Short mmCIF file of C-alpha atoms and ligand atoms in Angstrom, two decimals:
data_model
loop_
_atom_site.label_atom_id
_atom_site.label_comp_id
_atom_site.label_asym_id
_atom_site.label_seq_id
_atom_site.Cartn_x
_atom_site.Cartn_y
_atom_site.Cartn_z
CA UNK A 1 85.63 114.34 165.88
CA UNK A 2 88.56 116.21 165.98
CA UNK A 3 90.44 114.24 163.08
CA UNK A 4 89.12 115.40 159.97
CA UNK A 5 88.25 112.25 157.78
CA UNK A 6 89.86 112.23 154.63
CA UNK A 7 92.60 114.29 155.65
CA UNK A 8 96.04 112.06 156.33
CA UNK A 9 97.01 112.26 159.48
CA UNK A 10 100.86 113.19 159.71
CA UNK A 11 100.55 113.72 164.19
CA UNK A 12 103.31 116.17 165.04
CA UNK A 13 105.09 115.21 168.59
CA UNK A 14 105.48 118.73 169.09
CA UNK A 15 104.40 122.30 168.60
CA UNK A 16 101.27 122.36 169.92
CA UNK A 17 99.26 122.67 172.88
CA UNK A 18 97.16 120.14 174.23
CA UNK A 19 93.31 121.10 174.27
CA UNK A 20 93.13 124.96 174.45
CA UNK A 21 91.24 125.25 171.88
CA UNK A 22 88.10 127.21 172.73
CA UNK A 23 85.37 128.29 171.01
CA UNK A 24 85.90 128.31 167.09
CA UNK A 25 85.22 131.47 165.50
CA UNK A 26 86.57 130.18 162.02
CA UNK A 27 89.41 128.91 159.75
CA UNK A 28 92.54 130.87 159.00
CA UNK A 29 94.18 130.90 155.83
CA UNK A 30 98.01 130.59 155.54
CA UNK A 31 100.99 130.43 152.91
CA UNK A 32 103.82 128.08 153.59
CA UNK A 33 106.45 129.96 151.91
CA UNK A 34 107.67 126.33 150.94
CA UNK A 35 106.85 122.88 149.80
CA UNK A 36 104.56 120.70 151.62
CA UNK A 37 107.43 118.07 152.56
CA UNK A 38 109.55 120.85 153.59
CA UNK A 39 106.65 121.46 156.43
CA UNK A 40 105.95 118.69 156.90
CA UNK A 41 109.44 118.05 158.29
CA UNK A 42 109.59 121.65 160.16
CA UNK A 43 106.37 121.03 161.83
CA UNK A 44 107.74 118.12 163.70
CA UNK A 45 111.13 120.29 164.64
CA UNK A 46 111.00 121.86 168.16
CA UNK A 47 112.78 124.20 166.50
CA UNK A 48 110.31 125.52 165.03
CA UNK A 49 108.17 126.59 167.35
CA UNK A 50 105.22 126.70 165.11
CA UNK A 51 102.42 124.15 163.46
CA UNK A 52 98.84 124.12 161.87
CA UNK A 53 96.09 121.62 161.81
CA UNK A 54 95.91 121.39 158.27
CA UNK A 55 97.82 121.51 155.12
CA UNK A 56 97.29 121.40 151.59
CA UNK A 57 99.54 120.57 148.35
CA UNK A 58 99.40 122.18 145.01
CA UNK A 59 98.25 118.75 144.06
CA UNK A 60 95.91 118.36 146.16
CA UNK A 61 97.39 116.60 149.15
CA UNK A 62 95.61 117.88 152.36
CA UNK A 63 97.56 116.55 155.47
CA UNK A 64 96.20 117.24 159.53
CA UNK A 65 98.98 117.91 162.07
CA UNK A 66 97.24 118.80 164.98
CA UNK A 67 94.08 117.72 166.47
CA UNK A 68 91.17 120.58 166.39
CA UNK A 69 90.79 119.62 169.94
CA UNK A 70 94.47 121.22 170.48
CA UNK A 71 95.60 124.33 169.95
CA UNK A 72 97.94 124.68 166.69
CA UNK A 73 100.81 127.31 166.48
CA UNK A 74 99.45 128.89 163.24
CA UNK A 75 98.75 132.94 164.39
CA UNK A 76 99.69 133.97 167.93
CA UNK A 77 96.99 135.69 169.32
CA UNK A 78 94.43 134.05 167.41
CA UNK A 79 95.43 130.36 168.39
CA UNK A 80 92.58 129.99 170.58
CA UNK A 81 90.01 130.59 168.40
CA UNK A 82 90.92 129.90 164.92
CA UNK A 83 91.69 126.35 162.78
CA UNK A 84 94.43 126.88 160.70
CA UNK A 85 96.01 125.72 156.99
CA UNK A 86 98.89 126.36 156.06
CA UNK A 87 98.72 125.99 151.94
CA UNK A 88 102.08 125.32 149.70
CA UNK A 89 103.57 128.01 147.36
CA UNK A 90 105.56 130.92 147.55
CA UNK A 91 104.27 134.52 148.90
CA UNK A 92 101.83 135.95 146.19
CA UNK A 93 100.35 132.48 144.94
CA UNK A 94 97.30 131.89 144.33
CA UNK A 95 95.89 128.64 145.60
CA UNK A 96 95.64 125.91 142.73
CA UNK A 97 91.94 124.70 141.80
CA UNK A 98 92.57 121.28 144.08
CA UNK A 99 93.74 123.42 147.15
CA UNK A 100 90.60 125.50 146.73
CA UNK A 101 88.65 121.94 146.79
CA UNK A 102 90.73 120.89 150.11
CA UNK A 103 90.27 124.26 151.67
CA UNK A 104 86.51 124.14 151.29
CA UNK A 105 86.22 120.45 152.69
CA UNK A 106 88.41 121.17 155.58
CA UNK A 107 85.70 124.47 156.00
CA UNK A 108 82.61 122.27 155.47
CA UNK A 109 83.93 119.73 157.95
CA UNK A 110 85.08 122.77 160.39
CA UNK A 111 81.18 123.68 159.62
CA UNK A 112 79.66 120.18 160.19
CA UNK A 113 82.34 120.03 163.52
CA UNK A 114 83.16 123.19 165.25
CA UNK A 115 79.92 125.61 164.00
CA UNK A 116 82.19 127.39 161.76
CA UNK A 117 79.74 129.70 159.45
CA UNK A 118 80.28 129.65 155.65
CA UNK A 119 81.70 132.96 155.58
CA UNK A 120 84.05 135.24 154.14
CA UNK A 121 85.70 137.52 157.04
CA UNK A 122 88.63 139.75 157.42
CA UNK A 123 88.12 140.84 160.96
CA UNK A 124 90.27 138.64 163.95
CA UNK A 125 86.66 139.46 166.08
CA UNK A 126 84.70 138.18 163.42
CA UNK A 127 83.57 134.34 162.35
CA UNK A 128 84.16 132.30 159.32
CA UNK A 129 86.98 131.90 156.43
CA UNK A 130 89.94 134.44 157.30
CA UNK A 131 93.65 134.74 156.81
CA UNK A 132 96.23 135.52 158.87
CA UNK A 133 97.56 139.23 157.79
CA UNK A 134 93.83 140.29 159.57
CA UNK A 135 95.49 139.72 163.13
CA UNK A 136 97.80 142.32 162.42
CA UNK A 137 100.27 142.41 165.17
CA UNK A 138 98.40 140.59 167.61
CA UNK A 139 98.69 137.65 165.59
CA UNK A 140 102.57 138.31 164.52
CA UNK A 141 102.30 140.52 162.16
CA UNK A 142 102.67 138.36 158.87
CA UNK A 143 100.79 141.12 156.74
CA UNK A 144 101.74 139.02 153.49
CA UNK A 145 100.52 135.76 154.87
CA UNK A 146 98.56 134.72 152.68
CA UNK A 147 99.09 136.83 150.27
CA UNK A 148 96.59 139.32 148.19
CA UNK A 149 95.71 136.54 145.54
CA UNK A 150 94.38 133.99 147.93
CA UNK A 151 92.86 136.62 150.13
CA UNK A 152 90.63 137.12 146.97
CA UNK A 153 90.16 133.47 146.26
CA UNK A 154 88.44 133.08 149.98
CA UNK A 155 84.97 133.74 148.46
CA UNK A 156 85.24 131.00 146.17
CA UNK A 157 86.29 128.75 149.20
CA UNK A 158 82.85 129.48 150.59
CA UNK A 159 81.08 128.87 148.19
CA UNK A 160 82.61 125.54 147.48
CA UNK A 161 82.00 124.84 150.93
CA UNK A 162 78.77 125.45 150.57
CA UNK A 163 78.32 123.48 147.67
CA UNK A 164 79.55 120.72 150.32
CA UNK A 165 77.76 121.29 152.99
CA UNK A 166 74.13 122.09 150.78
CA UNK A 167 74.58 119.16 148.21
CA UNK A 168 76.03 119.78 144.67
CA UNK A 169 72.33 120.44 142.81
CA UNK A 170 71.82 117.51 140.92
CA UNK A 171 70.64 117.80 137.49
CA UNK A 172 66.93 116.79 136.64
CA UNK A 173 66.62 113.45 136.16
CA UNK A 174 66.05 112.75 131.95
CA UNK A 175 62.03 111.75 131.85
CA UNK A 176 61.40 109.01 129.78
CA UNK A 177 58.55 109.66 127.23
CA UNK A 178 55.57 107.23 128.10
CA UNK A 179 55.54 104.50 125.27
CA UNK A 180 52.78 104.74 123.28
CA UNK A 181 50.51 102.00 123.77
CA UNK A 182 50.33 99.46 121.21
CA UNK A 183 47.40 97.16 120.64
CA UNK A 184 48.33 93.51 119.92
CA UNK A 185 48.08 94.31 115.78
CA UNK A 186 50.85 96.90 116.31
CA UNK A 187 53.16 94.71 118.59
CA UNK A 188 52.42 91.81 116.33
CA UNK A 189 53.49 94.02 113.20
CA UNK A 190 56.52 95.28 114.38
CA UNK A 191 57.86 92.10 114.83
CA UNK A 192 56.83 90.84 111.15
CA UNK A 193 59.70 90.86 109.00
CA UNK A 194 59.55 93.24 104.91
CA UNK A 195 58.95 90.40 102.31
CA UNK A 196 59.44 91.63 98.81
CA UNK A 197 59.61 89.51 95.44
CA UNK A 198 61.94 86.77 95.58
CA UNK A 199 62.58 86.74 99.59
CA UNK A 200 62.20 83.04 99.98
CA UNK A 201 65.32 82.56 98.92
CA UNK A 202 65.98 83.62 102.93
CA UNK A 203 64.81 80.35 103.81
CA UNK A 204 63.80 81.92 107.69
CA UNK A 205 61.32 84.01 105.47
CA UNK A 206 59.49 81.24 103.91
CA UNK A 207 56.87 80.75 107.54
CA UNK A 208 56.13 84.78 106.93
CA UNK A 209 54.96 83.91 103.12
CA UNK A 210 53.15 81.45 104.06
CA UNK A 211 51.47 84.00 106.42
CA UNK A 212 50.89 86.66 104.05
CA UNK A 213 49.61 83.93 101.58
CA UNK A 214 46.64 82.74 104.43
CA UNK A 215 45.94 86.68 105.44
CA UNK A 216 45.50 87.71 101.56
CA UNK A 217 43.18 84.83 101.02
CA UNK A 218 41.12 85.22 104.31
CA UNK A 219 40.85 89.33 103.36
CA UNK A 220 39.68 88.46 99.54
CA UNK A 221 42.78 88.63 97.72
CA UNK A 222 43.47 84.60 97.37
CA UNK A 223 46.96 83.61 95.02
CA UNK A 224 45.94 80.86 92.49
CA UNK A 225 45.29 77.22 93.32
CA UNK A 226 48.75 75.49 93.12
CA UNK A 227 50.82 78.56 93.48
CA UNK A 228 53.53 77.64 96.44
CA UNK A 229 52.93 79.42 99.44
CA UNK A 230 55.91 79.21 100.46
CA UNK A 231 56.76 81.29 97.32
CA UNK A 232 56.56 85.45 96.47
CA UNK A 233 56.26 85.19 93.20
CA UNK A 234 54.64 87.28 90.56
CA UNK A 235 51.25 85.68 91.32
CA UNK A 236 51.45 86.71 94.96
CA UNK A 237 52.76 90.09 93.87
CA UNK A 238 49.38 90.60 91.96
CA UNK A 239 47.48 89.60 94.75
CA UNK A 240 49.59 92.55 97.65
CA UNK A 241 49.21 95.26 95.07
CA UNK A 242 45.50 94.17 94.65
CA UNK A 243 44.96 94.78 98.51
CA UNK A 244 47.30 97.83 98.23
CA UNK A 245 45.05 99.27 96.17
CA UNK A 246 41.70 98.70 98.16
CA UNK A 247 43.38 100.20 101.23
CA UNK A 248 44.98 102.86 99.75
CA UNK A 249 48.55 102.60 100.00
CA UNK A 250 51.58 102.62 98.06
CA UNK A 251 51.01 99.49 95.48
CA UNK A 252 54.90 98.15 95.26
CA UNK A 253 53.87 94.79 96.31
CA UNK A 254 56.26 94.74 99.29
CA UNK A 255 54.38 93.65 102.71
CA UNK A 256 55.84 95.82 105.25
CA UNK A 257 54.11 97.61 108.20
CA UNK A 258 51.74 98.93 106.30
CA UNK A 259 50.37 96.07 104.71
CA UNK A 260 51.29 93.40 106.90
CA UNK A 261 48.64 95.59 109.11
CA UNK A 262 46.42 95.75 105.85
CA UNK A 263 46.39 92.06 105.84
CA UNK A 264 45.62 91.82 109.39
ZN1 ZN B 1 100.57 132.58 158.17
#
């Protein structure tokens, strides 16, 4: 629980002490004044007398050092009750878009984990997302740590970390239009095939003619005796426009939808 999943785990020996930690009012924001590598490497110096439980890269690398169960060398004074990250750049950088995205997971799991509120706060007394100039001189005096930019991107932090912790809203699922109900004429039509003048020469069409030749007889409209059925010919032409006419529609002698559910 006190390993953040997600984050990679780069232990340092050093620099740290061993529980301590006591009740978390929040998550302090930091500027390394260097590269990630660089601190990575510092970090694990005795030398250097400092460390922080997480760190982020301008790429969007976020690496723990120390357990939250420990107490990380980030701020002095406010050790005890404060997470830290330490974020890559230079003094008066503003965080890039995928350090904002670490910072608010490490918050939301600081949320889920330690009771950490999704909040914005400037005051060392107070809870939530600070930054370490707030400790003043009680926590070293690093009045440009972070730096004014990120100070003003820890709003947006929150409310990514909201976003986390609440769900992202998830659009409104597309509603698929009820089909129309079809009665069996409909379905049958649609899956009739256009014959026009001449279409047996598709040989697959011939069955269809052969169709439309039965359904014009049964409504009234027979072709001749002797005419081949498998055949739309002129005389079978006569015979669609004929029933074309009686119902109405367009008389061009080709059975599509329309007619085909004419003729049935
Ligand atoms: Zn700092």
């Amino acid at each position: 629980m006190s390993k953040m999943p997600g984050a990679t785990w780069r232990p340092t020996p050093v620099n740290f002490t061993r529980g301590g930690q006591s009740s978390v009012r929040g998550v302090v924001l930091h500027i390394m004044a260097g590269t990630l590598a660089g601190t990575d490497s510092w970090f694990k110096n005795p030398a250097a007398e400092a460390s922080s439980h997480f760190g982020t890269g301008k790429s969007g690398a976020l690496y723990q050092w120390v357990s939250t169960a420990d107490k990380a060398w980030a701020q002095a004074g406010g050790n005890p009750n404060w997470l830290s990250i330490e974020n890559e750049g230079q003094g008066g950088d503003a965080l890039t878009n995928a350090q904002l995205d670490r910072c608010a997971e490490v918050l939301a799991w600081a949320h889920k984990t330690h009771g950490v509120l999704l909040q914005v706060t400037s005051d060392p007394n107070g809870r939530g997302l600070g930054h370490h100039a707030m400790g003043g001189s009680a926590w070293g005096g690093h009045t440009a740590c972070p730096g004014t930019r990120i100070v003003a991107q820890k709003a947006e932090i929150v409310a990514r970390a909201k976003a986390l912790v609440n769900g992202k809203p998830t659009p409104p699922k597309p509603t698929t239009p009820p089909k129309p109900t079809q009665n069996w004429t409909e379905i049958l039509v649609n899956a009739l095939p256009t014959l026009t003048k001449g279409c047996e020469k598709n040989a697959a069409l011939k069955h269809d003619i052969k169709t439309a030749f039965k359904l014009l007889d049964a409504r009234g409209f027979p072709v001749p005796e002797g005419v081949d059925d498998q055949t739309f010919g002129e005389p079978m032409a006569i015979q669609v426009r004929a029933l074309q006419k009686f119902k109405g529609l367009k008389a061009d002698a080709v059975i599509g939808k329309d007619t085909w559910e004419a003729l049935h």
